[in-house]
PDB file of C-alpha atoms in Angstrom:
ATOM      1  CA  MET A   1     -60.511  82.887 -24.796  1.00 46.00           C
ATOM      2  CA  ARG A   2     -62.983  85.520 -25.882  1.00 54.00           C
ATOM      3  CA  GLY A   3     -65.696  86.407 -23.390  1.00 52.00           C
ATOM      4  CA  ILE A   4     -63.882  84.897 -20.422  1.00 50.00           C
ATOM      5  CA  ALA A   5     -62.027  86.934 -17.834  1.00 53.00           C
ATOM      6  CA  LYS A   6     -58.639  85.237 -18.080  1.00 77.00           C
ATOM      7  CA  PRO A   7     -57.321  86.252 -14.625  1.00 77.00           C
ATOM      8  CA  ASP A   8     -60.402  84.702 -13.032  1.00 77.00           C
ATOM      9  CA  VAL A   9     -59.897  81.463 -14.951  1.00 81.00           C
ATOM     10  CA  ILE A  10     -56.248  81.294 -13.912  1.00 81.00           C
ATOM     11  CA  ALA A  11     -57.058  82.084 -10.266  1.00 80.00           C
ATOM     12  CA  GLY A  12     -60.033  79.725 -10.125  1.00 81.00           C
ATOM     13  CA  GLY A  13     -58.159  76.900 -11.833  1.00 83.00           C
ATOM     14  CA  SER A  14     -55.121  77.321  -9.592  1.00 83.00           C
ATOM     15  CA  LEU A  15     -57.269  77.312  -6.466  1.00 83.00           C
ATOM     16  CA  LEU A  16     -59.157  74.278  -7.733  1.00 86.00           C
ATOM     17  CA  VAL A  17     -55.918  72.321  -8.226  1.00 87.00           C
ATOM     18  CA  LEU A  18     -54.625  73.486  -4.849  1.00 84.00           C
ATOM     19  CA  GLY A  19     -57.900  72.503  -3.144  1.00 84.00           C
ATOM     20  CA  LEU A  20     -57.907  69.054  -4.729  1.00 89.00           C
ATOM     21  CA  LEU A  21     -54.274  68.478  -3.741  1.00 88.00           C
ATOM     22  CA  TYR A  22     -54.920  69.724  -0.211  1.00 83.00           C
ATOM     23  CA  GLY A  23     -57.980  67.470   0.041  1.00 86.00           C
ATOM     24  CA  ALA A  24     -56.008  64.418  -1.129  1.00 87.00           C
ATOM     25  CA  LEU A  25     -53.308  65.131   1.445  1.00 85.00           C
ATOM     26  CA  ALA A  26     -55.963  65.556   4.141  1.00 83.00           C
ATOM     27  CA  LEU A  27     -57.473  62.174   3.260  1.00 87.00           C
ATOM     28  CA  ASP A  28     -54.050  60.583   3.719  1.00 85.00           C
ATOM     29  CA  GLU A  29     -54.017  61.915   7.285  1.00 82.00           C
ATOM     30  CA  GLY A  30     -57.352  60.284   8.067  1.00 83.00           C
ATOM     31  CA  LEU A  31     -60.718  61.920   8.655  1.00 83.00           C
ATOM     32  CA  GLY A  32     -61.792  59.953  11.703  1.00 80.00           C
ATOM     33  CA  THR A  33     -65.417  60.110  12.790  1.00 77.00           C
ATOM     34  CA  MET A  34     -67.677  62.966  13.841  1.00 73.00           C
ATOM     35  CA  ALA A  35     -67.179  62.002  17.493  1.00 76.00           C
ATOM     36  CA  ASP A  36     -63.413  61.591  17.180  1.00 78.00           C
ATOM     37  CA  SER A  37     -62.099  63.556  14.225  1.00 76.00           C
ATOM     38  CA  GLY A  38     -58.737  62.639  12.782  1.00 80.00           C
ATOM     39  CA  ALA A  39     -55.832  64.884  11.837  1.00 80.00           C
ATOM     40  CA  GLY A  40     -57.148  65.326   8.306  1.00 79.00           C
ATOM     41  CA  PHE A  41     -60.711  66.336   9.171  1.00 82.00           C
ATOM     42  CA  PHE A  42     -60.304  70.110   9.423  1.00 80.00           C
ATOM     43  CA  PRO A  43     -57.884  70.338   6.456  1.00 81.00           C
ATOM     44  CA  PHE A  44     -60.412  68.355   4.413  1.00 85.00           C
ATOM     45  CA  VAL A  45     -63.185  70.813   5.316  1.00 85.00           C
ATOM     46  CA  VAL A  46     -60.895  73.679   4.260  1.00 84.00           C
ATOM     47  CA  ALA A  47     -60.139  71.852   0.995  1.00 85.00           C
ATOM     48  CA  LEU A  48     -63.866  71.449   0.308  1.00 89.00           C
ATOM     49  CA  ALA A  49     -64.415  75.167   0.895  1.00 88.00           C
ATOM     50  CA  LEU A  50     -61.504  75.995  -1.407  1.00 86.00           C
ATOM     51  CA  VAL A  51     -62.822  73.743  -4.171  1.00 88.00           C
ATOM     52  CA  ALA A  52     -66.319  75.229  -3.801  1.00 89.00           C
ATOM     53  CA  ALA A  53     -64.973  78.797  -3.904  1.00 87.00           C
ATOM     54  CA  SER A  54     -62.847  78.054  -6.963  1.00 86.00           C
ATOM     55  CA  ALA A  55     -65.845  76.490  -8.699  1.00 87.00           C
ATOM     56  CA  VAL A  56     -67.850  79.661  -8.047  1.00 87.00           C
ATOM     57  CA  VAL A  57     -65.025  81.804  -9.479  1.00 83.00           C
ATOM     58  CA  LEU A  58     -64.800  79.610 -12.570  1.00 84.00           C
ATOM     59  CA  LEU A  59     -68.578  79.622 -13.116  1.00 86.00           C
ATOM     60  CA  GLN A  60     -68.757  83.389 -12.703  1.00 83.00           C
ATOM     61  CA  SER A  61     -65.885  83.874 -15.136  1.00 79.00           C
ATOM     62  CA  ARG A  62     -67.841  81.934 -17.772  1.00 77.00           C
ATOM     63  CA  ARG A  63     -70.765  84.361 -17.425  1.00 75.00           C
ATOM     64  CA  ARG A  64     -68.723  87.531 -17.234  1.00 63.00           C
ATOM     65  CA  THR A  65     -68.007  89.618 -20.279  1.00 54.00           C
ATOM     66  CA  PRO A  66     -64.613  91.251 -20.721  1.00 54.00           C
ATOM     67  CA  ALA A  67     -63.759  94.258 -18.557  1.00 52.00           C
ATOM     68  CA  GLY A  68     -65.990  97.320 -18.815  1.00 50.00           C
ATOM     69  CA  PRO A  69     -65.235 100.637 -20.467  1.00 49.00           C
ATOM     70  CA  THR A  70     -61.775 101.080 -21.903  1.00 49.00           C
ATOM     71  CA  ARG A  71     -61.857 104.854 -22.313  1.00 50.00           C
ATOM     72  CA  PRO A  72     -61.571 107.055 -19.180  1.00 52.00           C
ATOM     73  CA  GLU A  73     -64.571 109.181 -20.173  1.00 52.00           C
ATOM     74  CA  ASP A  74     -66.730 106.030 -20.197  1.00 50.00           C
ATOM     75  CA  ALA A  75     -65.798 105.114 -16.627  1.00 50.00           C
ATOM     76  CA  PRO A  76     -68.862 104.963 -14.352  1.00 51.00           C
ATOM     77  CA  ASP A  77     -69.020 107.809 -11.838  1.00 51.00           C
ATOM     78  CA  GLY A  78     -65.434 108.619 -12.717  1.00 47.00           C
ATOM     79  CA  ASP A  79     -63.682 111.713 -13.847  1.00 47.00           C
ATOM     80  CA  ALA A  80     -61.466 112.324 -16.867  1.00 48.00           C
ATOM     81  CA  ASP A  81     -58.565 110.304 -15.451  1.00 47.00           C
ATOM     82  CA  GLY A  82     -60.718 107.146 -15.146  1.00 48.00           C
ATOM     83  CA  ASP A  83     -60.811 107.288 -11.348  1.00 49.00           C
ATOM     84  CA  ALA A  84     -63.955 105.246 -10.835  1.00 49.00           C
ATOM     85  CA  ASP A  85     -63.365 104.699  -7.143  1.00 50.00           C
ATOM     86  CA  GLY A  86     -62.938 108.403  -6.339  1.00 53.00           C
ATOM     87  CA  ASP A  87     -59.732 108.074  -4.337  1.00 53.00           C
ATOM     88  CA  GLY A  88     -57.802 110.361  -6.667  1.00 52.00           C
ATOM     89  CA  ASP A  89     -55.198 107.828  -7.773  1.00 51.00           C
ATOM     90  CA  GLY A  90     -56.479 107.602 -11.352  1.00 49.00           C
ATOM     91  CA  GLU A  91     -56.927 103.831 -11.111  1.00 50.00           C
ATOM     92  CA  ARG A  92     -60.073 101.988 -12.015  1.00 49.00           C
ATOM     93  CA  GLU A  93     -61.288  99.403  -9.573  1.00 50.00           C
ATOM     94  CA  ARG A  94     -62.798  97.118 -12.239  1.00 53.00           C
ATOM     95  CA  GLY A  95     -60.426  97.613 -15.117  1.00 56.00           C
ATOM     96  CA  GLY A  96     -59.006  94.101 -14.997  1.00 64.00           C
ATOM     97  CA  GLU A  97     -55.580  95.423 -14.056  1.00 73.00           C
ATOM     98  CA  VAL A  98     -53.446  93.650 -11.510  1.00 70.00           C
ATOM     99  CA  ARG A  99     -52.355  95.892  -8.683  1.00 77.00           C
ATOM    100  CA  TRP A 100     -49.074  94.249  -7.750  1.00 80.00           C
ATOM    101  CA  TRP A 101     -48.485  96.603  -4.823  1.00 83.00           C
ATOM    102  CA  ARG A 102     -51.651  95.269  -3.204  1.00 81.00           C
ATOM    103  CA  ILE A 103     -50.587  91.685  -3.747  1.00 82.00           C
ATOM    104  CA  ALA A 104     -47.150  92.439  -2.296  1.00 84.00           C
ATOM    105  CA  GLY A 105     -48.712  94.258   0.674  1.00 84.00           C
ATOM    106  CA  VAL A 106     -51.081  91.407   1.512  1.00 83.00           C
ATOM    107  CA  LEU A 107     -48.269  88.878   1.117  1.00 85.00           C
ATOM    108  CA  ALA A 108     -46.000  90.917   3.417  1.00 85.00           C
ATOM    109  CA  ALA A 109     -48.760  91.195   6.026  1.00 85.00           C
ATOM    110  CA  ALA A 110     -49.443  87.452   5.763  1.00 84.00           C
ATOM    111  CA  LEU A 111     -45.745  86.685   6.227  1.00 85.00           C
ATOM    112  CA  LEU A 112     -45.863  88.490   9.574  1.00 84.00           C
ATOM    113  CA  VAL A 113     -47.823  85.591  11.031  1.00 83.00           C
ATOM    114  CA  PRO A 114     -45.126  82.903  10.744  1.00 83.00           C
ATOM    115  CA  ALA A 115     -42.339  85.436  11.230  1.00 85.00           C
ATOM    116  CA  VAL A 116     -43.436  86.915  14.559  1.00 85.00           C
ATOM    117  CA  GLY A 117     -46.402  84.771  15.674  1.00 82.00           C
ATOM    118  CA  ASP A 118     -44.341  82.786  18.165  1.00 82.00           C
ATOM    119  CA  ILE A 119     -42.683  85.909  19.573  1.00 86.00           C
ATOM    120  CA  VAL A 120     -45.630  88.301  19.883  1.00 87.00           C
ATOM    121  CA  GLY A 121     -48.450  85.758  20.093  1.00 86.00           C
ATOM    122  CA  MET A 122     -50.549  84.207  17.367  1.00 86.00           C
ATOM    123  CA  ILE A 123     -53.831  86.025  18.061  1.00 88.00           C
ATOM    124  CA  VAL A 124     -52.189  89.463  18.280  1.00 89.00           C
ATOM    125  CA  THR A 125     -50.161  88.791  15.134  1.00 89.00           C
ATOM    126  CA  LEU A 126     -53.251  87.652  13.212  1.00 89.00           C
ATOM    127  CA  ALA A 127     -55.179  90.748  14.298  1.00 90.00           C
ATOM    128  CA  VAL A 128     -52.381  93.152  13.320  1.00 91.00           C
ATOM    129  CA  SER A 129     -51.843  91.345  10.002  1.00 91.00           C
ATOM    130  CA  LEU A 130     -55.526  91.661   9.129  1.00 91.00           C
ATOM    131  CA  VAL A 131     -55.527  95.359  10.008  1.00 92.00           C
ATOM    132  CA  LEU A 132     -52.616  95.861   7.608  1.00 91.00           C
ATOM    133  CA  MET A 133     -54.273  93.732   4.917  1.00 89.00           C
ATOM    134  CA  ALA A 134     -57.493  95.713   5.215  1.00 90.00           C
ATOM    135  CA  LYS A 135     -55.620  99.002   4.759  1.00 90.00           C
ATOM    136  CA  VAL A 136     -53.664  97.651   1.779  1.00 88.00           C
ATOM    137  CA  MET A 137     -56.867  96.416   0.152  1.00 87.00           C
ATOM    138  CA  GLY A 138     -58.488  99.821   0.409  1.00 86.00           C
ATOM    139  CA  VAL A 139     -60.380 100.160   3.675  1.00 86.00           C
ATOM    140  CA  SER A 140     -60.331 103.924   3.992  1.00 85.00           C
ATOM    141  CA  ARG A 141     -60.662 104.406   7.747  1.00 89.00           C
ATOM    142  CA  TRP A 142     -58.151 103.085  10.238  1.00 91.00           C
ATOM    143  CA  SER A 143     -60.910 102.590  12.785  1.00 90.00           C
ATOM    144  CA  SER A 144     -62.744 100.215  10.430  1.00 90.00           C
ATOM    145  CA  ALA A 145     -59.563  98.254   9.749  1.00 90.00           C
ATOM    146  CA  VAL A 146     -58.766  98.003  13.477  1.00 92.00           C
ATOM    147  CA  ILE A 147     -62.306  96.873  14.325  1.00 93.00           C
ATOM    148  CA  PHE A 148     -62.138  94.261  11.561  1.00 91.00           C
ATOM    149  CA  GLY A 149     -58.695  92.956  12.568  1.00 90.00           C
ATOM    150  CA  PHE A 150     -59.320  92.755  16.283  1.00 91.00           C
ATOM    151  CA  SER A 151     -62.813  91.286  15.823  1.00 93.00           C
ATOM    152  CA  PHE A 152     -61.214  88.535  13.772  1.00 90.00           C
ATOM    153  CA  GLY A 153     -58.585  88.063  16.478  1.00 88.00           C
ATOM    154  CA  ALA A 154     -61.257  87.825  19.170  1.00 91.00           C
ATOM    155  CA  ALA A 155     -63.293  85.343  17.113  1.00 91.00           C
ATOM    156  CA  THR A 156     -60.174  83.260  16.466  1.00 88.00           C
ATOM    157  CA  TRP A 157     -59.388  83.197  20.178  1.00 88.00           C
ATOM    158  CA  LEU A 158     -62.968  82.225  21.080  1.00 89.00           C
ATOM    159  CA  ILE A 159     -63.162  79.463  18.491  1.00 87.00           C
ATOM    160  CA  PHE A 160     -59.721  77.915  18.798  1.00 85.00           C
ATOM    161  CA  VAL A 161     -58.622  78.579  22.373  1.00 85.00           C
ATOM    162  CA  ARG A 162     -61.924  78.529  24.266  1.00 87.00           C
ATOM    163  CA  TRP A 163     -64.173  76.301  22.168  1.00 86.00           C
ATOM    164  CA  LEU A 164     -61.790  73.813  20.495  1.00 83.00           C
ATOM    165  CA  LEU A 165     -59.155  74.004  23.266  1.00 84.00           C
ATOM    166  CA  VAL A 166     -56.319  74.383  20.756  1.00 81.00           C
ATOM    167  CA  PRO A 167     -53.278  75.948  22.414  1.00 81.00           C
ATOM    168  CA  LEU A 168     -51.998  78.779  20.220  1.00 80.00           C
ATOM    169  CA  PRO A 169     -48.598  80.396  20.819  1.00 80.00           C
ATOM    170  CA  ALA A 170     -48.953  83.187  23.399  1.00 84.00           C
ATOM    171  CA  GLY A 171     -45.550  84.645  22.669  1.00 81.00           C
ATOM    172  CA  MET A 172     -43.019  86.110  25.041  1.00 82.00           C
ATOM    173  CA  LEU A 173     -45.424  88.842  26.068  1.00 72.00           C
ATOM    174  CA  GLY A 174     -48.011  86.283  27.190  1.00 70.00           C
ATOM    175  CA  LEU A 175     -50.760  87.971  25.186  1.00 65.00           C
ATOM    176  CA  PHE A 176     -53.369  85.446  24.105  1.00 62.00           C
TER     177      PHE A 176
END
């Protein structure tokens, strides 16, 4: 597959299959009407977004050439160790490498939600999980990660609890 970024094709194809499966399952639940949406309406909207996002990834992977410079001295704005992002770890941000520690970190943070969401409270757990995910993915300042995580938590609370009147677990602490 010359000229195609293989990880993008695998990711886009996997998400496309997952989105189509999720959409089919949502249709089985029933969409309802705009005035009285059924159980499958919101999952179907999520499935459509997933299919659209995977299509974008697949289309971009068709246009993309293989990863950039292969020699450290050719790295843009980098130094001799190929540290293009300047964080001193010697890793290139666009080298096409998979950073398994980041995947494991995001997965661990995501697993906090079902593990402790009922105990601590869903909104608080989501906010803390996103703070951890932001740090794992490279947000350099803790303040930025905290603002991001708790803004997402506040938006989630406003949308689901206040606007849609969906009761989310408040946990034993009674926080949101």
